[in-house]
XYZ file of C-alpha atoms in Angstrom:
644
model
C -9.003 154.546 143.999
C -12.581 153.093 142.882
C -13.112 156.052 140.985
C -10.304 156.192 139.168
C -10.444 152.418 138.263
C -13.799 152.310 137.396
C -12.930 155.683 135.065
C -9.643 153.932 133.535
C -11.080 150.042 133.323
C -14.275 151.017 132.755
C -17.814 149.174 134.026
C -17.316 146.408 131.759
C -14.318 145.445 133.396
C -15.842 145.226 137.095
C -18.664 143.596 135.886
C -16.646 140.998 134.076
C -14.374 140.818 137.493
C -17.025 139.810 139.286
C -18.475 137.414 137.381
C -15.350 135.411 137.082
C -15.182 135.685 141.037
C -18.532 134.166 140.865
C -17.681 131.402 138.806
C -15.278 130.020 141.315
C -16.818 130.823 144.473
C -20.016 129.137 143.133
C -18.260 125.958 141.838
C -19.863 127.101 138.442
C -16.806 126.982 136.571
C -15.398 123.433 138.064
C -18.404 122.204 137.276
C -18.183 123.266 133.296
C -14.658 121.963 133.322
C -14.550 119.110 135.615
C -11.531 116.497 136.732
C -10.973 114.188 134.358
C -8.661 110.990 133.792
C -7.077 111.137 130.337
C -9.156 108.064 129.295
C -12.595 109.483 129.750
C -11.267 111.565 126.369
C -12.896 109.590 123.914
C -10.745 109.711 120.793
C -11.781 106.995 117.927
C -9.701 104.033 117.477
C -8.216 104.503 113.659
C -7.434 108.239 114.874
C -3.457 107.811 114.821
C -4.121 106.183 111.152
C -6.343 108.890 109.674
C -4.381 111.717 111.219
C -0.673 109.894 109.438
C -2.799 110.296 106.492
C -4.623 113.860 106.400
C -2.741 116.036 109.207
C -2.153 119.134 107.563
C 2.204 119.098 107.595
C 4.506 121.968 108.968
C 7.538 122.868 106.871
C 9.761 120.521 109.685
C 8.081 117.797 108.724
C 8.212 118.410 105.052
C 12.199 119.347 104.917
C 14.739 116.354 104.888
C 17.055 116.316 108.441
C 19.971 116.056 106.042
C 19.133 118.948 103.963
C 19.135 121.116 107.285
C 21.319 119.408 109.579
C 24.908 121.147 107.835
C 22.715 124.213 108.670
C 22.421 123.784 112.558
C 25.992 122.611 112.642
C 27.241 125.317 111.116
C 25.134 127.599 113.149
C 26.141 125.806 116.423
C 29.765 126.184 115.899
C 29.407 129.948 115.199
C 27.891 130.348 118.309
C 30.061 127.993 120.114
C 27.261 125.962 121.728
C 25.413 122.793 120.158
C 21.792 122.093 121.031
C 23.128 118.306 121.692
C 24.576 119.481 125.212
C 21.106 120.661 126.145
C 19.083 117.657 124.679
C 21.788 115.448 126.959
C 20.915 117.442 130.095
C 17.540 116.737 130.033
C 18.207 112.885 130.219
C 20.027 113.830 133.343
C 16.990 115.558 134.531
C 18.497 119.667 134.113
C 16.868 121.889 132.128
C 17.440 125.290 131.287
C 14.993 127.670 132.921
C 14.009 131.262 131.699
C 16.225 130.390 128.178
C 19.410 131.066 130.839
C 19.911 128.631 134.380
C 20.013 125.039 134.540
C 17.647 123.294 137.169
C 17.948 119.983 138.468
C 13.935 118.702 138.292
C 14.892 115.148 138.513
C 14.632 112.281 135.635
C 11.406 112.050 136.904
C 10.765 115.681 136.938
C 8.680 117.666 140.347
C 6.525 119.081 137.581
C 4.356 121.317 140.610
C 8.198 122.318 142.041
C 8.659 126.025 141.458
C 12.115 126.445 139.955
C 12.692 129.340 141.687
C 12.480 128.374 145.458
C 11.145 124.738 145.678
C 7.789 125.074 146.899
C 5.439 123.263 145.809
C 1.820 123.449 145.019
C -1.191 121.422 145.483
C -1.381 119.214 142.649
C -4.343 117.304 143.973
C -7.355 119.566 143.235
C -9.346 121.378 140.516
C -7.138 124.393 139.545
C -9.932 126.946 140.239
C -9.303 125.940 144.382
C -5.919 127.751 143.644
C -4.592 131.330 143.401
C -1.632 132.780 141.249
C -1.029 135.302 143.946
C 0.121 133.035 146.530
C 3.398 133.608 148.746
C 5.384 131.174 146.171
C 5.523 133.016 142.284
C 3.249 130.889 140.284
C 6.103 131.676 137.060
C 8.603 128.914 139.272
C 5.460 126.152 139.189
C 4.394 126.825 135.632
C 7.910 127.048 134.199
C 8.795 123.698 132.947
C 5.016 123.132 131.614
C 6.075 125.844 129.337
C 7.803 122.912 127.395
C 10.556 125.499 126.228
C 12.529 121.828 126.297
C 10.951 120.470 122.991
C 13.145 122.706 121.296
C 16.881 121.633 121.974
C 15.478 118.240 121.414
C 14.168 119.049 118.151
C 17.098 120.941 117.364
C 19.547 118.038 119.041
C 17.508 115.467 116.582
C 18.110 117.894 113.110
C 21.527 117.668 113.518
C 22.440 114.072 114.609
C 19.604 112.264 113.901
C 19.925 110.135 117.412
C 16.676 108.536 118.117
C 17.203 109.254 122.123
C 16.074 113.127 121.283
C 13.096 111.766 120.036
C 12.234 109.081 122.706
C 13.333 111.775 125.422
C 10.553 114.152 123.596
C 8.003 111.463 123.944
C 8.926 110.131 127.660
C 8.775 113.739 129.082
C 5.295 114.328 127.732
C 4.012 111.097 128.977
C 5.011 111.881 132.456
C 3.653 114.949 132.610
C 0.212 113.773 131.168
C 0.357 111.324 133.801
C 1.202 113.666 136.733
C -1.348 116.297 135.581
C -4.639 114.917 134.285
C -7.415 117.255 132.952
C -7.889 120.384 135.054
C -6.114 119.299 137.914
C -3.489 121.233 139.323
C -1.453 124.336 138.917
C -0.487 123.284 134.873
C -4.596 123.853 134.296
C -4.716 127.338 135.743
C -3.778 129.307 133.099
C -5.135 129.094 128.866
C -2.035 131.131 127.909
C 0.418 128.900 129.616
C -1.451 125.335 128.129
C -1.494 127.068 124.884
C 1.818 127.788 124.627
C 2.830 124.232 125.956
C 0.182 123.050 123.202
C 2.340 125.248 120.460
C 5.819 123.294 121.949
C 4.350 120.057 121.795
C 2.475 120.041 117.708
C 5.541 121.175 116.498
C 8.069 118.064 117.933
C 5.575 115.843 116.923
C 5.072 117.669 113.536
C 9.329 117.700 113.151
C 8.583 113.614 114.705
C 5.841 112.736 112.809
C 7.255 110.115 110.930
C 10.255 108.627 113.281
C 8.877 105.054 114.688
C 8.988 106.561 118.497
C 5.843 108.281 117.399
C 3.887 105.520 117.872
C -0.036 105.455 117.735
C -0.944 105.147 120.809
C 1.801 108.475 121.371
C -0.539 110.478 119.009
C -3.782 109.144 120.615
C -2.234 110.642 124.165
C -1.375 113.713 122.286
C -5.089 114.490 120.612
C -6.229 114.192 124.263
C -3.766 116.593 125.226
C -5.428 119.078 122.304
C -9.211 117.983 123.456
C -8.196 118.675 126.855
C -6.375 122.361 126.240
C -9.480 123.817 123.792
C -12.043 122.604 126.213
C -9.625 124.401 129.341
C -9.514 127.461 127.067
C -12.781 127.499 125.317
C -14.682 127.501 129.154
C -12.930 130.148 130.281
C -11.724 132.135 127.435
C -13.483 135.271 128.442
C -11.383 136.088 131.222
C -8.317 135.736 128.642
C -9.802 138.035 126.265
C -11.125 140.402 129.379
C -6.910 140.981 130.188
C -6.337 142.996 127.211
C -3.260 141.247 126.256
C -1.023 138.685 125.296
C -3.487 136.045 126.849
C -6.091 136.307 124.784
C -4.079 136.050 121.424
C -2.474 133.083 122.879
C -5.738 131.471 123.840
C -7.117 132.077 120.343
C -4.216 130.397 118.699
C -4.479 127.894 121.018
C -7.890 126.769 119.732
C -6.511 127.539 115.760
C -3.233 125.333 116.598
C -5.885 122.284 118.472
C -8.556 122.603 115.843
C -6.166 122.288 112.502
C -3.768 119.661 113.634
C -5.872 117.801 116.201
C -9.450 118.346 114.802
C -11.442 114.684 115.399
C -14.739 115.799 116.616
C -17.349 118.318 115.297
C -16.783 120.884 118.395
C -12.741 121.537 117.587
C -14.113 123.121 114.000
C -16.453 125.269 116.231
C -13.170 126.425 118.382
C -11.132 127.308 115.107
C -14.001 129.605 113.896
C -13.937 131.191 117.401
C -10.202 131.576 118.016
C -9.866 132.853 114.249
C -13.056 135.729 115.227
C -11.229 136.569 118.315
C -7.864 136.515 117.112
C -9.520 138.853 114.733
C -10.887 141.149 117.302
C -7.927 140.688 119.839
C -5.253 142.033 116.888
C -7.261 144.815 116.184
C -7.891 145.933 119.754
C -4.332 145.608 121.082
C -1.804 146.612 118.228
C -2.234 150.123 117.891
C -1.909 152.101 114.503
C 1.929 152.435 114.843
C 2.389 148.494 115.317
C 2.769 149.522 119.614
C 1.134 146.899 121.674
C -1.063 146.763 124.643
C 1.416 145.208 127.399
C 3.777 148.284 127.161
C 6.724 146.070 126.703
C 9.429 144.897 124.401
C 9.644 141.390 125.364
C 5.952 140.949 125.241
C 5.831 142.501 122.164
C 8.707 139.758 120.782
C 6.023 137.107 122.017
C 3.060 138.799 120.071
C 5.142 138.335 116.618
C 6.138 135.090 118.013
C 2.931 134.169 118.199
C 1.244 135.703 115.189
C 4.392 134.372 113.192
C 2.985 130.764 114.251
C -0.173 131.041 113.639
C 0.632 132.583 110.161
C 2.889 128.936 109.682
C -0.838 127.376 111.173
C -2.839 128.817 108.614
C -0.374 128.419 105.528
C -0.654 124.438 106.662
C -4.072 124.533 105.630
C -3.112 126.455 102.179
C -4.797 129.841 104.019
C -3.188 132.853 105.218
C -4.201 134.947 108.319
C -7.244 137.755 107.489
C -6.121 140.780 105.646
C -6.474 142.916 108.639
C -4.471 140.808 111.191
C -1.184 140.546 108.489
C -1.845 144.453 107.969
C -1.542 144.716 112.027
C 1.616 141.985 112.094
C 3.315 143.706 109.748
C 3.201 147.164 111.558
C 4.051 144.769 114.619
C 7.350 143.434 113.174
C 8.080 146.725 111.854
C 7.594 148.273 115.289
C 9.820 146.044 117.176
C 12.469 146.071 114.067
C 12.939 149.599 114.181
C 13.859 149.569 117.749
C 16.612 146.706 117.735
C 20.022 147.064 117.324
C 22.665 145.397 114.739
C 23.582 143.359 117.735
C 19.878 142.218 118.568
C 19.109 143.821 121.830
C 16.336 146.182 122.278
C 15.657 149.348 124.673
C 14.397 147.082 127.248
C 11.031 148.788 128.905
C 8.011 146.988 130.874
C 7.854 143.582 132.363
C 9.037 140.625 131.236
C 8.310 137.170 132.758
C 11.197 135.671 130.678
C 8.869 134.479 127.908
C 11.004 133.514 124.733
C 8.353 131.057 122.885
C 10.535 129.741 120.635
C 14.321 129.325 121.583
C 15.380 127.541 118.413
C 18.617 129.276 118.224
C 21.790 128.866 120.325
C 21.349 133.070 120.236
C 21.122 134.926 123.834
C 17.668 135.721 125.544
C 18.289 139.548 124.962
C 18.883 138.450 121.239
C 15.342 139.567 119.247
C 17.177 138.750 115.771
C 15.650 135.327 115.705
C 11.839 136.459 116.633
C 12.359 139.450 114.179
C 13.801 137.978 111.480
C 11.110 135.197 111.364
C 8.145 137.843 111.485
C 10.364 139.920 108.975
C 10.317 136.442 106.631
C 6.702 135.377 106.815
C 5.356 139.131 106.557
C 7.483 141.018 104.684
C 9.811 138.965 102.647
C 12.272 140.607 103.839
C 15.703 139.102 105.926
C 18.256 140.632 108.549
C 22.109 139.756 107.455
C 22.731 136.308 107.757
C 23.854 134.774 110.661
C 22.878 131.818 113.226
C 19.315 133.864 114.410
C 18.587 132.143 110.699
C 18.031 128.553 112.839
C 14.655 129.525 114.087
C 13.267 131.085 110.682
C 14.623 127.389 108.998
C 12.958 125.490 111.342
C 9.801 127.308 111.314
C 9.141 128.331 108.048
C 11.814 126.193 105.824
C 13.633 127.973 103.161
C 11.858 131.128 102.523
C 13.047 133.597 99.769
C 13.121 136.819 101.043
C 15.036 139.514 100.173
C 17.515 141.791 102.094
C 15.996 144.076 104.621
C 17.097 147.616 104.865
C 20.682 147.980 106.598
C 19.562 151.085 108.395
C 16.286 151.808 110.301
C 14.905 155.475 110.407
C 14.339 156.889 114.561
C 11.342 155.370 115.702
C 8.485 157.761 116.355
C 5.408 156.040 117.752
C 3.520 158.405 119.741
C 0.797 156.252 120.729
C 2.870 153.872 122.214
C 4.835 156.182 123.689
C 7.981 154.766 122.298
C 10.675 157.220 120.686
C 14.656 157.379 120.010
C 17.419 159.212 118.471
C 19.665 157.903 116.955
C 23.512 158.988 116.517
C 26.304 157.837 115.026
C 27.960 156.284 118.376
C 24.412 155.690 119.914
C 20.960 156.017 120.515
C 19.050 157.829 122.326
C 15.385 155.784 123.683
C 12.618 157.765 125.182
C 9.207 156.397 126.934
C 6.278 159.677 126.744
C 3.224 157.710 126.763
C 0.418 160.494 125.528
C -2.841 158.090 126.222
C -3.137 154.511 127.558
C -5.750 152.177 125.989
C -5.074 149.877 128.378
C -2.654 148.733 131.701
C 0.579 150.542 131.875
C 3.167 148.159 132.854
C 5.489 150.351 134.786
C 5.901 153.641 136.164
C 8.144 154.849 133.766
C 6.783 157.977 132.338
C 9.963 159.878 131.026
C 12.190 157.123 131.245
C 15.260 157.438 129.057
C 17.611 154.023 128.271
C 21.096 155.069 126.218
C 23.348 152.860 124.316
C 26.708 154.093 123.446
C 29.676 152.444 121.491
C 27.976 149.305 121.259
C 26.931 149.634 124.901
C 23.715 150.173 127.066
C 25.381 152.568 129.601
C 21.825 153.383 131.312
C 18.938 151.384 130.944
C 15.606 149.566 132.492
C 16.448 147.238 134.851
C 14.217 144.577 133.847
C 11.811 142.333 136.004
C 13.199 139.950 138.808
C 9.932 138.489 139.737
C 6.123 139.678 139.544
C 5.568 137.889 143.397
C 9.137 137.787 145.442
C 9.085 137.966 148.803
C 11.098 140.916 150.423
C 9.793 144.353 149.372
C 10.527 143.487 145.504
C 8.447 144.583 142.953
C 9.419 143.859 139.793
C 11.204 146.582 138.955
C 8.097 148.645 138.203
C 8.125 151.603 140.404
C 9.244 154.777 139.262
C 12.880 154.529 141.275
C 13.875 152.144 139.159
C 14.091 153.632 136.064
C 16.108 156.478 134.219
C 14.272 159.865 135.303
C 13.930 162.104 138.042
C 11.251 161.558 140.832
C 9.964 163.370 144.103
C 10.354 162.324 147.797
C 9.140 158.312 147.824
C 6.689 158.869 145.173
C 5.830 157.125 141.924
C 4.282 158.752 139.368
C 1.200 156.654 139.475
C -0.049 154.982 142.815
C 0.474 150.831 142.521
C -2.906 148.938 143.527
C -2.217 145.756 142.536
C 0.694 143.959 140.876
C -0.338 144.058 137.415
C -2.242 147.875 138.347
C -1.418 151.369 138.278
C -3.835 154.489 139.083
C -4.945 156.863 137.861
C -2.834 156.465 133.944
C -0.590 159.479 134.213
C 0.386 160.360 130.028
C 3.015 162.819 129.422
C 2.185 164.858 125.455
C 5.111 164.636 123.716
C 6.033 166.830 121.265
C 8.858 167.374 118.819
C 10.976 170.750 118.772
C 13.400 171.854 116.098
C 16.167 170.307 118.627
C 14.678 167.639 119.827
C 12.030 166.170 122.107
C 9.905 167.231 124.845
C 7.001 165.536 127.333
C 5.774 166.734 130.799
C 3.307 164.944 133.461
C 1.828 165.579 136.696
C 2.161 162.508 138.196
C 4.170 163.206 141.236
C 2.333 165.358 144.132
C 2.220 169.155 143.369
C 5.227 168.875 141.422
C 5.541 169.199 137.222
C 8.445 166.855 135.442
C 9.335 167.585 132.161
C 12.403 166.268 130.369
C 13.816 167.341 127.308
C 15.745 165.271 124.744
C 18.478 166.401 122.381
C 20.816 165.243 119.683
C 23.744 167.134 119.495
C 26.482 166.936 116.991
C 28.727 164.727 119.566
C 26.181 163.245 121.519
C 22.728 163.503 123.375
C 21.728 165.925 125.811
C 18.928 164.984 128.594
C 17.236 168.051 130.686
C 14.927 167.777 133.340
C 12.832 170.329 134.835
C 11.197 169.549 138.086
C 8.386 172.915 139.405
C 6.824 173.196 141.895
C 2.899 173.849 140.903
C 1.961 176.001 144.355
C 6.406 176.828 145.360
C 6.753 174.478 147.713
C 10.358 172.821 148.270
C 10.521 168.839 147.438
C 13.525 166.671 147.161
C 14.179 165.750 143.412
C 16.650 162.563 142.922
C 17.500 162.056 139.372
C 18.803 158.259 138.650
C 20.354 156.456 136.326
C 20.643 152.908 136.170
C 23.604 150.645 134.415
C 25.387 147.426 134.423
C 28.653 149.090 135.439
C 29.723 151.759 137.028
C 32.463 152.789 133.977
C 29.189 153.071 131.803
C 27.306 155.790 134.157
C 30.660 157.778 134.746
C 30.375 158.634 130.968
C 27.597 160.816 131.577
C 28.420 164.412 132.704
C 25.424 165.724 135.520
C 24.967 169.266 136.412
C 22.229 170.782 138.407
C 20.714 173.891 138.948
C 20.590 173.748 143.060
C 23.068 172.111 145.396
C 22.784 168.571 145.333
C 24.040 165.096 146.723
C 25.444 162.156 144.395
C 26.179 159.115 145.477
C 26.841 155.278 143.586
C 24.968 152.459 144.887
C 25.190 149.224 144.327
C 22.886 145.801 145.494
C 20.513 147.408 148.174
C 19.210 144.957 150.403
C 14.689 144.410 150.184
C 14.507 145.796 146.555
C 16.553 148.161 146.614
C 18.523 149.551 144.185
C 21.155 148.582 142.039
C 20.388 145.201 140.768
C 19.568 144.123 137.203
C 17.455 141.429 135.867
C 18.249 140.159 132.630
C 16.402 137.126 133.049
C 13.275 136.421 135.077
C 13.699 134.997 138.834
C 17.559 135.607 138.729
C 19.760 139.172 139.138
C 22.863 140.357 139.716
C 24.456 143.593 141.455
C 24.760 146.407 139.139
C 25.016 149.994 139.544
C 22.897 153.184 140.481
C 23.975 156.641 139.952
C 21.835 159.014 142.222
C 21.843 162.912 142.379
C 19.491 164.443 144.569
C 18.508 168.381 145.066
C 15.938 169.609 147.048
C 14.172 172.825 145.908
C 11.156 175.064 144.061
C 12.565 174.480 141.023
C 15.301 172.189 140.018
C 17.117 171.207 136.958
C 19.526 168.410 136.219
C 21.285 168.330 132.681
C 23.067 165.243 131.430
C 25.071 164.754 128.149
C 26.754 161.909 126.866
C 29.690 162.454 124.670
C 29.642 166.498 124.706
C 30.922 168.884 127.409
C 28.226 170.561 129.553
C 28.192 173.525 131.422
C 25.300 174.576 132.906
C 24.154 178.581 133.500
C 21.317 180.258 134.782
C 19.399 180.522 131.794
C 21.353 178.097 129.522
C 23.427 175.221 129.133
C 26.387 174.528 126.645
C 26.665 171.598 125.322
C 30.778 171.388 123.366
C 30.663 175.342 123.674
C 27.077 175.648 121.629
C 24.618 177.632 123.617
C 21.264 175.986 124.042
C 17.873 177.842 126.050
C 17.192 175.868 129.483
C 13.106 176.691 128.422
């Protein structure tokens, strides 16, 4: 296991490990970033006046409410939901959790309650004495720090102009400075997660800036906040960046978003030229020539353009634009993620997901990307998706933008270094995960996975993630069971060592055929799986071939996961060797048949397993064609197509 991590993650990465294990045993890092009360942040006494005057302005502060409040009506009545329900909750203490459940946290809300099981965490010391893999999912605790509530009570204020949005805004945050000072506590453990609530919090002051609730002393407490957040990020930042992911974009733009807006001592300037390097550095390491990124993951690749999108709106505040490079890499981004949703907004959902959606300023449904993607589309390409209420959160971002109409129709996607491929037909599509290299972390075992939509339905698909830490045998729904392919005996196709770590990286060469698709791998003991992908003229056609490398007999199970049961029994299974099938449903201690739609919450669903046990075994499965299945040959609608 060593070996192979030290050959996958390099030196570099153990050596950085163990420095950062250093730091805390050693006290090194508490002392660096020590408990503080919010007062010992010094922050000059005509601040509030000076910043009125020479804070650079977002378009929400620069738009007039009544100009876009006809807007978000119009847009909450077509979705049948107005953001003033939300804002209203929240004065009752309920907010919505993971963009989907309410919670009841209390007027006064348990900010170190997890939301998930309510345990709670030791607010009372430095936050390098904790650990994020405790029994109790750190996501619950850090949830509601997240400050995904700004936004209904941003959008709440646009359209009614009721000054309780904007006093409930400013109430919340006071609380929570006051129940987490500087460092202390779970809120402090994590740059990403203070960035992000850093993000939520500019822009309902920025959207606030000028409403009398926004007092001075209100905008003192909230350039501590910023002081507070850069100094948190800036003293550890290297373990961000050493994660090879979304954290260390995050972190950078969290030192860009405190630096521009918040910027009253020398050192902030210092942390915009070093998130700007890094962000630099970061965009070029972890968005791959295609536009694929690092995480392996749709939703985490909606949070990258969320992000760059932001800090895009950051820079244009200060009459800049992002470097050449990183809009080059954002634009390949949004045009990744584009090609891959459908006209309804969902995506082939593949990888983990931790239920991150940074800005929910639509009333549009979690699985919805049209509001990320249209914004990115906006800012980066001038280009717009048809209209329709997934317009809020481009408004409200960037203001009126002119853009032009985006392309009705998206050629297949064909990134093979992301491993990320589909074909599309006229009732469907057709996605396919054949990772051929891994610069960094795969997220799941999913080598060969296939999801398939079909009549404006995704019959068979990843079931997302249910939580990164539950108790009970869960896992995410990373391992290889749970996804659409066939494995052998208990076996994944890569060994889990940790929760966010897979060994050794098991790729899979793709390549195309003049009917189709093809990858193989070696990941499962002494066995070869390859899976073959066709469009035919009705429909798809799916073939797996599972060899034994040295004869020997193993039992193959191929599965295929759905919301409903109707949806698998479209797809027609045959198999070369006699074989079992059975339909489960909600296995007890993660077992199959659940799905996750959003994080910390699922729901029974369905799982269609055939198993054979043999040498060599092949399982064929076509959606909308006939199949029948011969020795040397399968027929897909009466055509004749070569098993090899």
């Amino acid at each position: 296991m060593y070996l192979s991590a030290l050959q996958h993650l390099g030196p570099a990465w153990f050596l950085r490990r163990l420095w950062f294990q250093a730091e805390r045993s050693f006290g090194w890092l508490e002392r660096r970033c020590p408990l503080q009360t919010w007062d010992q942040i010094q922050v000059p006494d005509d601040y509030a006046a000076r910043w009125r005057r020479s804070a650079p302005c977002l378009p929400i502060a620069k738009i007039d409410r009544a100009f876009l409040a006809p807007h978000v009506e119009a847009w909450a009545v077509e979705n049948g939901h107005s953001p003033v329900a939300d804002a209203d909750l929240l004065a009752l203490g309920r907010f919505r959790i993971f963009n989907h459940d309410l919670f009841d946290a209390g007027v006064q809300p348990r900010w170190q309650t997890s939301v998930l099981n309510g345990a709670s965490v030791d607010a009372s010391v430095h936050w390098t004495k904790l650990s994020d893999a405790s029994t109790t999912d750190i996501k619950g605790v850090w949830e509601l720090s997240r400050f995904a509530w700004v936004y209904p009570l941003v959008r709440a204020w646009v359209l009614d102009g009721e000054t309780r949005h904007v006093e409930r805004f400013w109430a919340l945050l006071e609380d929570w400075m006051q129940a987490n000072p500087p460092n202390r506590g779970p809120q402090w453990m994590c740059g990403q997660e203070a960035s992000l609530r850093l993000i939520a919090v500019t822009f309902a002051v920025q959207a606030f800036r000028d409403h009398p609730a926004s007092t001075d002393e209100r905008l003192t407490l909230v350039a501590r906040l910023a002081d507070a957040t850069a100094r948190r990020i800036r003293f550890h930042f290297d373990y961000a960046l050493s994660q090879q992911n979304n954290h260390g974009i995050a972190e950078a733009i969290g030192l860009q978003t405190a630096a521009v807006f918040w910027a009253y001592r020398p050192g902030l300037f210092g942390a915009y030229r070093q998130g700007m390097s890094e962000l630099t550095e970061q965009c070029a390491a972890l968005i791959g020539p295609e536009g694929g990124f690092s995480q392996h993951s749709t939703n985490y690749h909606r949070l990258l353009l969320q992000l760059l999108t932001w800090s895009e709106i950051v820079e244009r505040s200060v009459r800049s634009t992002l470097p050449e490079a990183v809009r080059a890499q954002a634009v390949a981004a949004t045009d990744f993620l584009a090609s891959l949703m459908e006209t309804d907004g969902t995506v082939p959902r593949y990888g983990a997901d931790d239920g991150a959606n940074l800005f929910p300023l639509s009333g549009c449904a979690y699985d919805d990307f049209r509001p990320a993607v249209g914004a990115a589309l906006a800012i980066f390409k001038g280009e717009r998706l048809p209209v329709g209420p997934w317009d809020e959160t481009a408004l409200l971002l960037l203001g009126p933008t002119a853009a032009s109409a985006a392309p009705a129709l998206r050629p297949d996607a064909d990134y093979p270094s992301a491993g990320v491929f589909t074909l599309r037909h006229p009732r469907g599509t057709l996605f396919f995960r054949a990772p051929q290299a891994f610069r960094t972390r795969p997220s799941h075992a999913d080598q060969l996975h296939v999801s398939l939509r079909w009549d404006g339905e995704w019959i068979a698909e990843d079931p997302g993630t249910y939580s990164y830490n539950a108790p009970g045998g869960w896992d995410g729904f990373a391992g290889s069971r749970f996804h659409n392919l066939v494995t052998v005996g208990g076996f994944d196709s890569m060994r889990r060592v940790g929760r966010f770590l897979w060994l050794p990286w098991v790729t899979c060469a793709p390549r195309w055929q003049a009917d189709g698709l093809v990858a193989a791998h070696l990941g499962f003991p002494g066995f070869k799986s390859q899976r073959r992908v066709i469009k035919t003229a009705n429909g798809f056609v799916i073939i797996d071939r599972m060899t034994g490398l040295v004869k020997q007999e193993g039992a193959c199970t191929l599965r295929w996961h759905g919301r409903s049961r109707a949806g698998l029994e479209q797809l027609t299974v045959a198999c070369s060797a006699p074989s079992t099938e059975a339909y489960v449903t909600a296995l007890p201690d993660g077992g199959e048949g659940w799905h996750s739609t959003h994080y910390g919450s699922k729901e029974p669903s369905w799982c269609r397993r055939i198993t054979a046990t043999g040498r060599d075994v092949t399982f064929v499965t076509a959606l909308g064609c006939s199949l029948r299945l011969e020795a040397n040959s399968f027929f897909a609608d009466g055509e004749e197509y070569p098993l090899e």
